[in-house]
mmCIF file of C-alpha atoms in Angstrom:
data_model
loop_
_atom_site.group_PDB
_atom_site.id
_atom_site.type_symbol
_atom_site.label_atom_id
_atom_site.label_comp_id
_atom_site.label_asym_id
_atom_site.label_seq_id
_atom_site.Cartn_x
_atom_site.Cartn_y
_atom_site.Cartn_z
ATOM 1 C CA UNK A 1 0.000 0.000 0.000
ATOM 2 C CA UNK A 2 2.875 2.298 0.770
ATOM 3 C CA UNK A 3 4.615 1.548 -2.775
ATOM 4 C CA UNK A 4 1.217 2.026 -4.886
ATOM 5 C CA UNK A 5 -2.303 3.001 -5.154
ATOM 6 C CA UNK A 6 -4.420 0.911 -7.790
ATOM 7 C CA UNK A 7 -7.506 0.643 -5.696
ATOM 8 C CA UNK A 8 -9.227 2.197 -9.310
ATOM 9 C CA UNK A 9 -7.764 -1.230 -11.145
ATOM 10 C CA UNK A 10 -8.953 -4.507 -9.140
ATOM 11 C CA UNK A 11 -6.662 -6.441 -11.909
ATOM 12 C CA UNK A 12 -3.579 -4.010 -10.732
ATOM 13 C CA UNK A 13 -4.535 -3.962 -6.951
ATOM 14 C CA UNK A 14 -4.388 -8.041 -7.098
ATOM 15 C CA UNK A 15 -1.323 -8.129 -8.785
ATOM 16 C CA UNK A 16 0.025 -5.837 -6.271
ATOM 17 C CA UNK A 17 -1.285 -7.652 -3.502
ATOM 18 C CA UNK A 18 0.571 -11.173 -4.678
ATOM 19 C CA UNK A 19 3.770 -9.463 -5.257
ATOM 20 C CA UNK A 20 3.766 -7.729 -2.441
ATOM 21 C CA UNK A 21 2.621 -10.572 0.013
ATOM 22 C CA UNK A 22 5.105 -12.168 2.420
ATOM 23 C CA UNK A 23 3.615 -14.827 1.190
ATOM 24 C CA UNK A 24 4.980 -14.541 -1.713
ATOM 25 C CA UNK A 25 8.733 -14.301 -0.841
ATOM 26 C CA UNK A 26 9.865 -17.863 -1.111
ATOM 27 C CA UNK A 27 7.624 -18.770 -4.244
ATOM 28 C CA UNK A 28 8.800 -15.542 -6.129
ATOM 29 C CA UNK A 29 12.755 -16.787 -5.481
ATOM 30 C CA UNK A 30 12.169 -20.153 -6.024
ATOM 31 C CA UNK A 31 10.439 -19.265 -9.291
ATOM 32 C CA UNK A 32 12.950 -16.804 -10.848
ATOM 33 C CA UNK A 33 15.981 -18.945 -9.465
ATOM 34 C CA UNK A 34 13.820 -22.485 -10.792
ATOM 35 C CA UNK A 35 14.440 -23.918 -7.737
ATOM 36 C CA UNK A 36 12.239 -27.090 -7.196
ATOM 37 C CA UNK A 37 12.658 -28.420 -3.477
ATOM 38 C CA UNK A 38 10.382 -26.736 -0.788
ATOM 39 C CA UNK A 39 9.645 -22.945 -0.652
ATOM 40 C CA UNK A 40 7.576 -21.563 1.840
ATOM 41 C CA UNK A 41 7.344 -18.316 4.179
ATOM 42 C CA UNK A 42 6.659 -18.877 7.417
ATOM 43 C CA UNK A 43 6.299 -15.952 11.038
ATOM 44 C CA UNK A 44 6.558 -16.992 14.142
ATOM 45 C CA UNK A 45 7.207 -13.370 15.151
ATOM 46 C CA UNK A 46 11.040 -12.622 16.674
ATOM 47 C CA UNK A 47 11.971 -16.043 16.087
ATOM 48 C CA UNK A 48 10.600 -16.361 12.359
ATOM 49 C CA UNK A 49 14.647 -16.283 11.199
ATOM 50 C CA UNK A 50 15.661 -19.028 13.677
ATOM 51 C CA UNK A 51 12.225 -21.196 13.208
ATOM 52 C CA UNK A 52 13.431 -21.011 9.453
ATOM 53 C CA UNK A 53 16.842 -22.305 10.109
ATOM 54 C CA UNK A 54 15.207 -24.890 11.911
ATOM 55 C CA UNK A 55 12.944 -25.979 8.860
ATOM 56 C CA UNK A 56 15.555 -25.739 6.302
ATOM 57 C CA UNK A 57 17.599 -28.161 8.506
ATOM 58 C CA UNK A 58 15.418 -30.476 9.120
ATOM 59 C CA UNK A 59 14.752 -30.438 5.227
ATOM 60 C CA UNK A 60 18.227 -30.842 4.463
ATOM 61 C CA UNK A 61 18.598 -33.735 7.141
ATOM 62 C CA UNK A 62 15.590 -35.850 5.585
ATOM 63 C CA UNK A 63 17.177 -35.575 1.793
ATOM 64 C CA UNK A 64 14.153 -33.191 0.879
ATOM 65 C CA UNK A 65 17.149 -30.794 -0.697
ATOM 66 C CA UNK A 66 20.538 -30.367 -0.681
ATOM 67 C CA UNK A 67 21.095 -26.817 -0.552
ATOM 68 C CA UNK A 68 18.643 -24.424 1.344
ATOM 69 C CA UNK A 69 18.494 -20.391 0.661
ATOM 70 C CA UNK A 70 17.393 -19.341 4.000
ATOM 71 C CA UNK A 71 16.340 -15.778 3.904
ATOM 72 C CA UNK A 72 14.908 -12.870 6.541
ATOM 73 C CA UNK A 73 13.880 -9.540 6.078
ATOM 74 C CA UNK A 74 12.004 -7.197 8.148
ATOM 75 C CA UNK A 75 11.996 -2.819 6.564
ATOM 76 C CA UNK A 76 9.871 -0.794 8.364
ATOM 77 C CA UNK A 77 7.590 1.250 5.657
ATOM 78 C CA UNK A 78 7.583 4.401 5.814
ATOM 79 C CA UNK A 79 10.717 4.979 7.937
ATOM 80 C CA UNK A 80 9.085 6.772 11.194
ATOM 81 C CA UNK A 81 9.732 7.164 15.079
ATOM 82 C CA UNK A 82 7.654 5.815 17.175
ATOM 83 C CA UNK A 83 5.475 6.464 20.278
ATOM 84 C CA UNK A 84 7.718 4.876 23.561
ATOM 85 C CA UNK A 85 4.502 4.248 26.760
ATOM 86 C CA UNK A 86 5.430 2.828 29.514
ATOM 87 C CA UNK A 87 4.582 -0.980 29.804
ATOM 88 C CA UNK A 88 5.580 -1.652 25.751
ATOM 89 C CA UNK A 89 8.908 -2.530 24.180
ATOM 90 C CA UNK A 90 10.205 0.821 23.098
ATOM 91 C CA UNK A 91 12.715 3.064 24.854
ATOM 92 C CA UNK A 92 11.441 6.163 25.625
ATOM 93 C CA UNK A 93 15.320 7.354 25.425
ATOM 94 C CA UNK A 94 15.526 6.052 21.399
ATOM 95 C CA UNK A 95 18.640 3.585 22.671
ATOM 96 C CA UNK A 96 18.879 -0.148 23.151
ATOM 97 C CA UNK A 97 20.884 -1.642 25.797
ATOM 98 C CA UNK A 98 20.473 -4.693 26.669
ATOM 99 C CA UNK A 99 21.115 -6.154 30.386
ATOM 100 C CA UNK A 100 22.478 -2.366 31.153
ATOM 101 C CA UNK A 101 21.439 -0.832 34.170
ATOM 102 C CA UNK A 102 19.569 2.297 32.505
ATOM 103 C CA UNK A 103 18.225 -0.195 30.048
ATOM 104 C CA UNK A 104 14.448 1.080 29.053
ATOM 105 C CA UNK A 105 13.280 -0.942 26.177
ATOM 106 C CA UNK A 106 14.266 -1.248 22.172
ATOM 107 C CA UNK A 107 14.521 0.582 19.546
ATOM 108 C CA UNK A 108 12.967 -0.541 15.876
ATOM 109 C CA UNK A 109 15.889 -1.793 13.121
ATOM 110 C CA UNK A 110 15.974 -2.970 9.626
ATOM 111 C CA UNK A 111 17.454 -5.922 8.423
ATOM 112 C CA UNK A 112 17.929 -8.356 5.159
ATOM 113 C CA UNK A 113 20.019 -11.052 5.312
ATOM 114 C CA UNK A 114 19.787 -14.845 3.094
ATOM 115 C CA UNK A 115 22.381 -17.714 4.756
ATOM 116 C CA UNK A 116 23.206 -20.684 2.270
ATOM 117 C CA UNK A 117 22.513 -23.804 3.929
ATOM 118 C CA UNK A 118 24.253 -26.888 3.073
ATOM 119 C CA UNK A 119 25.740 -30.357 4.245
ATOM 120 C CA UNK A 120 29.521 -29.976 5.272
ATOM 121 C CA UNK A 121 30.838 -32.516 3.118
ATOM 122 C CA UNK A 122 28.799 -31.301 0.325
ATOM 123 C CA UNK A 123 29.846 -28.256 0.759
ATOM 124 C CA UNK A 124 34.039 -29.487 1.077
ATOM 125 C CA UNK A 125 33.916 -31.548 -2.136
ATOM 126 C CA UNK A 126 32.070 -28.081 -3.886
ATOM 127 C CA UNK A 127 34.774 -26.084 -2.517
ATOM 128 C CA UNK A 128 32.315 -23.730 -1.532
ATOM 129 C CA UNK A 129 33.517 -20.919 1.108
ATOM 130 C CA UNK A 130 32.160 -21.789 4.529
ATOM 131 C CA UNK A 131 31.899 -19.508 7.162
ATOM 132 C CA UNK A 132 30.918 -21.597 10.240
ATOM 133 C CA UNK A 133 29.337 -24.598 11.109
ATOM 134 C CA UNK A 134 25.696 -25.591 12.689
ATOM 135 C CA UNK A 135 26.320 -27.655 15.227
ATOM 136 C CA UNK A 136 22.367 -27.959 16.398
ATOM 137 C CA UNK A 137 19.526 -25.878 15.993
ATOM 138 C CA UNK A 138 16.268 -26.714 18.656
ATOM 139 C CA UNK A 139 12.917 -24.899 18.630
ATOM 140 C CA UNK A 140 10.010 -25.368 21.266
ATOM 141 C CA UNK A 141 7.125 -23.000 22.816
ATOM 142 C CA UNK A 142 6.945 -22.001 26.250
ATOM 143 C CA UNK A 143 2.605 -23.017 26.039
ATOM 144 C CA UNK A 144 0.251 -20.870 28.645
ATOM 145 C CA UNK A 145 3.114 -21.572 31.432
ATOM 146 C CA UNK A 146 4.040 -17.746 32.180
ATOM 147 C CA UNK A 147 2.439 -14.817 33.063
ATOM 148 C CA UNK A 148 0.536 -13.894 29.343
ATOM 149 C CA UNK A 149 0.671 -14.322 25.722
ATOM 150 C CA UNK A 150 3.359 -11.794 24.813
ATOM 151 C CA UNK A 151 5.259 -12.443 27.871
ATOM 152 C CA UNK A 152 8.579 -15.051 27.348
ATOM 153 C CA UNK A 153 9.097 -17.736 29.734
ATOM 154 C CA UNK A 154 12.297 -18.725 31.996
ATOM 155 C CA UNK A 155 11.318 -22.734 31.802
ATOM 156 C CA UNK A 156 10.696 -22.170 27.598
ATOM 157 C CA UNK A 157 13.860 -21.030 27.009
ATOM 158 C CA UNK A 158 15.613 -23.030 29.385
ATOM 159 C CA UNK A 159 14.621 -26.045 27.766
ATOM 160 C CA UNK A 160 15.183 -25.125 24.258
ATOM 161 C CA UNK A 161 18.975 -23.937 25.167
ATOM 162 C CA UNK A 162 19.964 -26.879 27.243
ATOM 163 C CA UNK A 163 17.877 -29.119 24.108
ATOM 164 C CA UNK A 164 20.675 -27.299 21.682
ATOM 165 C CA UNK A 165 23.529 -27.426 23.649
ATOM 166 C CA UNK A 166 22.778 -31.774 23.906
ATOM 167 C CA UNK A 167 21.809 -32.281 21.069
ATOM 168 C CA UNK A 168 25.077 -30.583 19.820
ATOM 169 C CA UNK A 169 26.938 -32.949 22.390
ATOM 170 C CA UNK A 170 28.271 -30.167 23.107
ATOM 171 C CA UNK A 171 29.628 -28.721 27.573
ATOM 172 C CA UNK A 172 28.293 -25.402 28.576
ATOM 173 C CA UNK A 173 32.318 -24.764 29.146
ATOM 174 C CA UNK A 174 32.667 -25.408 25.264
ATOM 175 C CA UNK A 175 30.789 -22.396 24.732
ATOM 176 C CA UNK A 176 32.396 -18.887 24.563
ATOM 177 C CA UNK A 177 30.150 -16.429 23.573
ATOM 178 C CA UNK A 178 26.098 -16.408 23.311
ATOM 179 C CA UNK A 179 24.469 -13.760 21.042
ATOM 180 C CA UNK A 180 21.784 -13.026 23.185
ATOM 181 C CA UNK A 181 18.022 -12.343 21.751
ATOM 182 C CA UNK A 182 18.282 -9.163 24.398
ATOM 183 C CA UNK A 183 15.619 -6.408 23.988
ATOM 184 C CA UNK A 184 16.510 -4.279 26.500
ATOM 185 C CA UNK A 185 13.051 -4.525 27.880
ATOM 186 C CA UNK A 186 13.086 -4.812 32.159
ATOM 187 C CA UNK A 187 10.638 -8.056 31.889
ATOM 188 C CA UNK A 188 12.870 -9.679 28.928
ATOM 189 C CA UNK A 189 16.843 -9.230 29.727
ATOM 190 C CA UNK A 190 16.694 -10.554 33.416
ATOM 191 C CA UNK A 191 14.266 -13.340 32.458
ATOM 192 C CA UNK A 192 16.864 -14.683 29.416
ATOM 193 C CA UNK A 193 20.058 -14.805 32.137
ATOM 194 C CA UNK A 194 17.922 -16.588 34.480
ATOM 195 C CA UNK A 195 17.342 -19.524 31.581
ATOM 196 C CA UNK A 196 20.841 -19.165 30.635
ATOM 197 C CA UNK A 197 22.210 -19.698 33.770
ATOM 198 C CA UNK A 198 20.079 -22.313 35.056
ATOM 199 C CA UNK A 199 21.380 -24.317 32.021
ATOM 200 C CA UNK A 200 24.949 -23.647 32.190
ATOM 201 C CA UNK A 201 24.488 -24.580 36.238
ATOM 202 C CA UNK A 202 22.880 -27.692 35.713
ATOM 203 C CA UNK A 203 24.749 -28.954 32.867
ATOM 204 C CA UNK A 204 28.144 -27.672 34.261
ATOM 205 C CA UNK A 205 28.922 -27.267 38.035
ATOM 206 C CA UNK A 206 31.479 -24.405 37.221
ATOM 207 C CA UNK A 207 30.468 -21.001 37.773
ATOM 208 C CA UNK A 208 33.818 -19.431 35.962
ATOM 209 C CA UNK A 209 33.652 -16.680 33.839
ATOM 210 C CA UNK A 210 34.180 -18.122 30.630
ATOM 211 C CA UNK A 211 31.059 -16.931 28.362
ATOM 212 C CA UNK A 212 30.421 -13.930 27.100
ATOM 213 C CA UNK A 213 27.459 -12.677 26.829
ATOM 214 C CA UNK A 214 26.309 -9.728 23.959
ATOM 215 C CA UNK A 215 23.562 -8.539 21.538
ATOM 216 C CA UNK A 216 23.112 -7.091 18.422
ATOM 217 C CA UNK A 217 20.354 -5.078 19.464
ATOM 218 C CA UNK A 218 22.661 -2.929 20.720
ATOM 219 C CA UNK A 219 24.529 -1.977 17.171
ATOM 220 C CA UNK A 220 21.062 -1.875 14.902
ATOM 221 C CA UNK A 221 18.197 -2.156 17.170
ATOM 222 C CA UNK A 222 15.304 -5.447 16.864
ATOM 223 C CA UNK A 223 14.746 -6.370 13.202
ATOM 224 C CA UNK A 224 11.480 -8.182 14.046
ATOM 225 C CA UNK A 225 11.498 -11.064 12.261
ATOM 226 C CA UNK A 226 14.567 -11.112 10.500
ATOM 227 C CA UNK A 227 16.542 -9.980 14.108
ATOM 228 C CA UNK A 228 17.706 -13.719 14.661
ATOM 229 C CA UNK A 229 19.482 -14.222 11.337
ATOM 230 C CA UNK A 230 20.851 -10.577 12.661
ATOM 231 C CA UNK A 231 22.496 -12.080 15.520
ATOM 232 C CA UNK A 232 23.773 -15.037 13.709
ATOM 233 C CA UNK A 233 25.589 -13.474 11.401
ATOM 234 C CA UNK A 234 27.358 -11.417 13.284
ATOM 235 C CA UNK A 235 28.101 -14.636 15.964
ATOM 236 C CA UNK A 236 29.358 -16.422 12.055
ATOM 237 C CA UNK A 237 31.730 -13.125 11.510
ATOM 238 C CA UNK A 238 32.937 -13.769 14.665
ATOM 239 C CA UNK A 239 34.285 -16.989 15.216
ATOM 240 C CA UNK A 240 35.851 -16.397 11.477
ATOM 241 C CA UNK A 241 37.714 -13.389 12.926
ATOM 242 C CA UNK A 242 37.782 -15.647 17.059
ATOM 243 C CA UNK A 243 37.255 -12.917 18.344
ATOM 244 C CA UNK A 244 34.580 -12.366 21.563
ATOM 245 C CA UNK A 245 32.573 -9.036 20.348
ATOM 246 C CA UNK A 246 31.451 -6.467 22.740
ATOM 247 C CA UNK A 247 27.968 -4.638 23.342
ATOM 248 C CA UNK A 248 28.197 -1.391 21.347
ATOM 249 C CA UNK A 249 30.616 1.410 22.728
ATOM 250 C CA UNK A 250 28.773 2.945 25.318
ATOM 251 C CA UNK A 251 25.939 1.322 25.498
ATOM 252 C CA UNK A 252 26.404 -0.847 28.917
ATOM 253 C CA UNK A 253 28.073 0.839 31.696
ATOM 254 C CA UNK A 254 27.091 -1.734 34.564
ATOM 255 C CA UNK A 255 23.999 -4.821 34.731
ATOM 256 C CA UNK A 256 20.836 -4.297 35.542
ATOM 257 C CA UNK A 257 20.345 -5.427 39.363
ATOM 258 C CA UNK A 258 17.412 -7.434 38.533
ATOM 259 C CA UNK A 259 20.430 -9.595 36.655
ATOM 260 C CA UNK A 260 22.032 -12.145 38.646
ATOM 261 C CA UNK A 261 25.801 -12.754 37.088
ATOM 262 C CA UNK A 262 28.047 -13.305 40.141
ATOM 263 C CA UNK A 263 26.349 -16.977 40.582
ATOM 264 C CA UNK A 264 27.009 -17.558 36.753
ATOM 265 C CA UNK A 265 29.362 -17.952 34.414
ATOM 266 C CA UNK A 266 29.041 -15.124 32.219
ATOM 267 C CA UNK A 267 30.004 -11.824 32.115
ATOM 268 C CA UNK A 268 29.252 -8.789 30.035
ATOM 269 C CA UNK A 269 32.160 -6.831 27.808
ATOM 270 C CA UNK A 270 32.069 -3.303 26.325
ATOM 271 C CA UNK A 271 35.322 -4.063 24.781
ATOM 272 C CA UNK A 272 36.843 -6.702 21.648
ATOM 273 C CA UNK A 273 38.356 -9.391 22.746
ATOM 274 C CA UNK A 274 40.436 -11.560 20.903
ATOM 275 C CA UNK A 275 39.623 -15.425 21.390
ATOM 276 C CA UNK A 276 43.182 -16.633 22.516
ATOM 277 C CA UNK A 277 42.604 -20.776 22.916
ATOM 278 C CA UNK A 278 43.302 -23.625 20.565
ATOM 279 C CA UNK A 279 40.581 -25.467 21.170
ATOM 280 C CA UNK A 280 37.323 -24.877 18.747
ATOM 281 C CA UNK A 281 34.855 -22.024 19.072
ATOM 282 C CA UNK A 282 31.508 -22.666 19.642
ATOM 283 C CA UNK A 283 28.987 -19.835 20.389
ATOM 284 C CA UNK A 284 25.043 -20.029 20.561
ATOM 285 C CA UNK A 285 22.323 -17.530 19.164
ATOM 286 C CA UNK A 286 18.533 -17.071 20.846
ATOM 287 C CA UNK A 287 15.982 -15.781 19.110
ATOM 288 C CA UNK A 288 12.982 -15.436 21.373
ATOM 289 C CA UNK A 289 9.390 -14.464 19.195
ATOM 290 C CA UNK A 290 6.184 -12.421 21.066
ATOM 291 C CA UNK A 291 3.454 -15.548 21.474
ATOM 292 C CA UNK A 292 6.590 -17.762 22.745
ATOM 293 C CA UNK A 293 7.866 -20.100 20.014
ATOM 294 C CA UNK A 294 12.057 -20.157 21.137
ATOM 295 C CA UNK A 295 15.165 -21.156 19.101
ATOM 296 C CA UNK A 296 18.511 -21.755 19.874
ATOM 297 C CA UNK A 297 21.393 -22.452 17.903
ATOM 298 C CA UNK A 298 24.957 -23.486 18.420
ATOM 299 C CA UNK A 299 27.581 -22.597 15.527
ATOM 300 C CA UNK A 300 31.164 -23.673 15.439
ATOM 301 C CA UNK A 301 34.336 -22.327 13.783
ATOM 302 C CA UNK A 302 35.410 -23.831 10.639
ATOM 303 C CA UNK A 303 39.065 -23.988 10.826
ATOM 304 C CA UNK A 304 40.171 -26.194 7.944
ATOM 305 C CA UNK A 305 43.084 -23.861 6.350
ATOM 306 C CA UNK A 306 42.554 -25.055 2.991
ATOM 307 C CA UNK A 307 40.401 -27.082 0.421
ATOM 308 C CA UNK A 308 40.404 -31.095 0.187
ATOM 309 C CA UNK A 309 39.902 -30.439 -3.202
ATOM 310 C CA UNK A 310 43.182 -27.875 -3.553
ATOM 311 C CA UNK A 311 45.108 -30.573 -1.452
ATOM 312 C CA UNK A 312 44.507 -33.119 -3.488
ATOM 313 C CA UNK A 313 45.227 -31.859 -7.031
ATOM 314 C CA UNK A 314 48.088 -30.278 -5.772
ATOM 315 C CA UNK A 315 49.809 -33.621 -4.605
ATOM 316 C CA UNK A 316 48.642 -35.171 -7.807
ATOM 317 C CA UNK A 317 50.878 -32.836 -9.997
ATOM 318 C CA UNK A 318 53.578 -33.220 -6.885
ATOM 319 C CA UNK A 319 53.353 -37.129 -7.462
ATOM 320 C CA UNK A 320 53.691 -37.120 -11.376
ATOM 321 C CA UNK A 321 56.603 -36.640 -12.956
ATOM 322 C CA UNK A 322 55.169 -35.720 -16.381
ATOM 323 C CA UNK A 323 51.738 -33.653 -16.755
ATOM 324 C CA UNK A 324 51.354 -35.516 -19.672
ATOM 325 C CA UNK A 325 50.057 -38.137 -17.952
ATOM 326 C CA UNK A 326 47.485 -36.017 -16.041
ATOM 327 C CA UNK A 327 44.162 -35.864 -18.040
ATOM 328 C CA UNK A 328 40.815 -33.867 -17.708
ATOM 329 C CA UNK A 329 37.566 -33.275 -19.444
ATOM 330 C CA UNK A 330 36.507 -30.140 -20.237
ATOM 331 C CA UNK A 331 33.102 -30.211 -21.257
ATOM 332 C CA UNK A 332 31.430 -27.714 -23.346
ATOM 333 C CA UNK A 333 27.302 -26.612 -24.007
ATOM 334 C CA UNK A 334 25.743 -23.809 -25.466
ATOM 335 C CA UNK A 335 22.167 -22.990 -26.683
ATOM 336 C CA UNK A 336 22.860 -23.094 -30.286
ATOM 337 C CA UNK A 337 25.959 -24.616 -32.454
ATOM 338 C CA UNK A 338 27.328 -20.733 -33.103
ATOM 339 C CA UNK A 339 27.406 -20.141 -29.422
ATOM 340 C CA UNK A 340 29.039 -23.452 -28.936
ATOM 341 C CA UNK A 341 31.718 -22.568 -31.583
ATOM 342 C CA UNK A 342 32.827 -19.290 -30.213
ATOM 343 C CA UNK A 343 32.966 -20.867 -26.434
ATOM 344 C CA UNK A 344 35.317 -23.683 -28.067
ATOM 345 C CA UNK A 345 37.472 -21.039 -29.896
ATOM 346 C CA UNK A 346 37.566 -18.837 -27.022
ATOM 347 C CA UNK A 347 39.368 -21.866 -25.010
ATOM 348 C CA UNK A 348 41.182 -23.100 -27.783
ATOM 349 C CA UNK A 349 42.704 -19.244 -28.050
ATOM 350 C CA UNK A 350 43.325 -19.209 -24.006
ATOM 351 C CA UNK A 351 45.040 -22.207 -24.131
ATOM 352 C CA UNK A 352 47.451 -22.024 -26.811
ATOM 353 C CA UNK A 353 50.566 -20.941 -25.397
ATOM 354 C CA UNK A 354 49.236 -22.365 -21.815
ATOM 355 C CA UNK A 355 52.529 -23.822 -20.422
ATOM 356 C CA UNK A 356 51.406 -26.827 -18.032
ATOM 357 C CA UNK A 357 53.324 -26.021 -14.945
ATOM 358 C CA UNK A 358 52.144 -27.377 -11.538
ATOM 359 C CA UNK A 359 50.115 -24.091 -10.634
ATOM 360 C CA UNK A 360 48.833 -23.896 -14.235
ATOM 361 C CA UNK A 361 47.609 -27.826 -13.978
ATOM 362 C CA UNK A 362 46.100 -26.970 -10.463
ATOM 363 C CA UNK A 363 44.048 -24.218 -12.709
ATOM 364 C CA UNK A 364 43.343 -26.581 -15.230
ATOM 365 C CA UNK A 365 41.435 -29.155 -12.774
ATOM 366 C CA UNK A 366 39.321 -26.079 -11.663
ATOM 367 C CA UNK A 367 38.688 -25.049 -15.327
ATOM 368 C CA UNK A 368 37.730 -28.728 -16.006
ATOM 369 C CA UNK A 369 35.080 -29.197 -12.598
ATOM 370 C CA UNK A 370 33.657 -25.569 -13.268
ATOM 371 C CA UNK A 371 32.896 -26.541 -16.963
ATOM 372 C CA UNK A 372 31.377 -29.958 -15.481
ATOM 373 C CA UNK A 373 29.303 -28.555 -12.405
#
């Protein structure tokens, strides 16, 4: 409605109406992309990014597809303040800071962000670029077992955390850093430490500071639906860098009291911290959505330094004497013989003074497997 006004043309408004519906979203991609495994949009409020994860997973997992464009996007139309009352979400100070002391609510944010799903070894022997690692990914609901509808729920979140961090067989000590769903909101922030640390405490009998704990709220505000793919991504960014990122500058100062964190084991940093041990990152990401449906999802590091596929062609042309004796396919197709031609004389020109050193054969092999995928 804010992008046109055909309500003279019914054939107009409906067309409008489909391509405007969230509806819409997957079906639209999958058609222009010709994609033919599962698309559907789905809103379960805050948590609609992780609750898609979760589905695209699960999909993967069962062999219903092998790749899974996981998308999330939440633009507020038209781009306006808004009205802060007391008892609602939104700071009446237009900042978020979540589990500060002066914390008073959120502010609104705007986010679009599509994460390419895939199985790890697929995505090895593709030689794709892989940024981190799902270890587990759990949604639940808290049911009618809290105060009201909108409100979240201590026992709903603890169970879907300590489901994640199992089902990833995974140590609350493992875990370094959680991106925290963290509103800002007085009811919200003290109710999330109090699931978090009655996990870690239960599953762990250490109360050492050893997790950090931050939000992304804090940089951009809550993106609605899209605000757990949000916190992901920034939780992926940083176990590429390993580095423990901090709430944004001057944003917390000191917890809120109603927070408990000297009987836990995490702690709160303003500051960047690099991530100094050997052993693998892990980190986990809430996403908490009004109406209570939770998610929870633990991501590793991907340290492999290079390619299987690099590794191996390079010891190939290390193990033959002659490159002679090393041979490829390189397939060609085209939509009509002329096109086909020119492709084939384009390569045969590339290739005539191609001297076959080992780099140069290492570039053939990728030539050849491009032309073939």
């Amino acid at each position: 409605n804010y992008l046109s006004n055909n309500e003279n043309d019914p054939a107009k408004e409906y067309n409008n109406e489909i391509n405007t519906s969230s509806g819409s979203a997957a079906t639209r991609i999958a058609y222009h992309l010709n994609l033919k495994g599962p698309a559907l949009s789905l809103n379960s409020a805050c948590s609609s990014s992780l609750t898609a994860l979760k589905i695209a997973w699960n999909s993967i997992q069962c062999g219903d597809c092998d790749v899974a464009i996981v998308g999330a996007a939440s633009i507020r139309l038209p781009q306006s303040g808004y009205i802060a009352q007391p008892g609602l979400i939104f700071s009446a100070k237009g900042m978020c800071r979540p589990f500060d002391h002066n914390s008073d609510g959120t502010i609104i944010g705007n986010s679009v962000s599509v994460i390419i799903l895939k199985r790890l070894s697929d995505a090895i022997s593709d030689q794709n670029p892989i940024s981190a690692i799902i270890k587990s990914i759990e949604i639940n609901n808290d049911g009618n077992n809290k105060i009201g509808y909108t409100a979240p729920s201590v026992d709903g979140q603890y169970n879907v955390i300590k489901k994640a961090i199992q089902s990833a067989d995974l140590l609350p000590t493992d875990i370094s850093f959680i991106e925290a769903h963290g509103t800002a909101t007085k009811l919200g922030d003290p109710i999330e430490i109090k699931a978090l640390t009655k996990v870690f405490n239960e599953l762990s009998s250490t109360t050492e500071k050893h997790c950090a704990i931050s939000s992304v709220k804090s940089n951009i505000g809550h993106c609605n639906i899209a605000a757990g793919f949000a916190g992901l991504i920034k939780t992926v960014k940083a176990l590429e860098n390993h580095v423990i990122p901090p709430m944004a500058k001057g944003y917390f100062e000191k917890a809120n009291p109603l927070i408990n964190l000297s009987s836990s084991p995490f702690y709160i940093t303003s500051e960047l911290q690099n991530f100094n041990n050997k052993k693998t990152m892990y980190a986990g990401v809430s996403s908490f959505g009004i109406g209570g449906t939770n998610g929870h999802c633990i991501l590793a590091e991907y340290n492999k330094k290079s390619s299987d596929f690099k590794d191996e062609m390079l010891s190939i042309t290390e193990n033959t004497k002659n490159t002679e004796n090393i041979r490829v396919i390189l397939p060609f197709s085209a939509k009509s013989i002329n096109s086909l031609n020119y492709i084939k004389k384009q390569f045969k020109n590339y290739f005539k003074n191609y001297d076959l050193t080992k780099q140069n054969m290492y570039n053939l092999c990728n030539i050849a497997r491009t032309l073939q995928m």
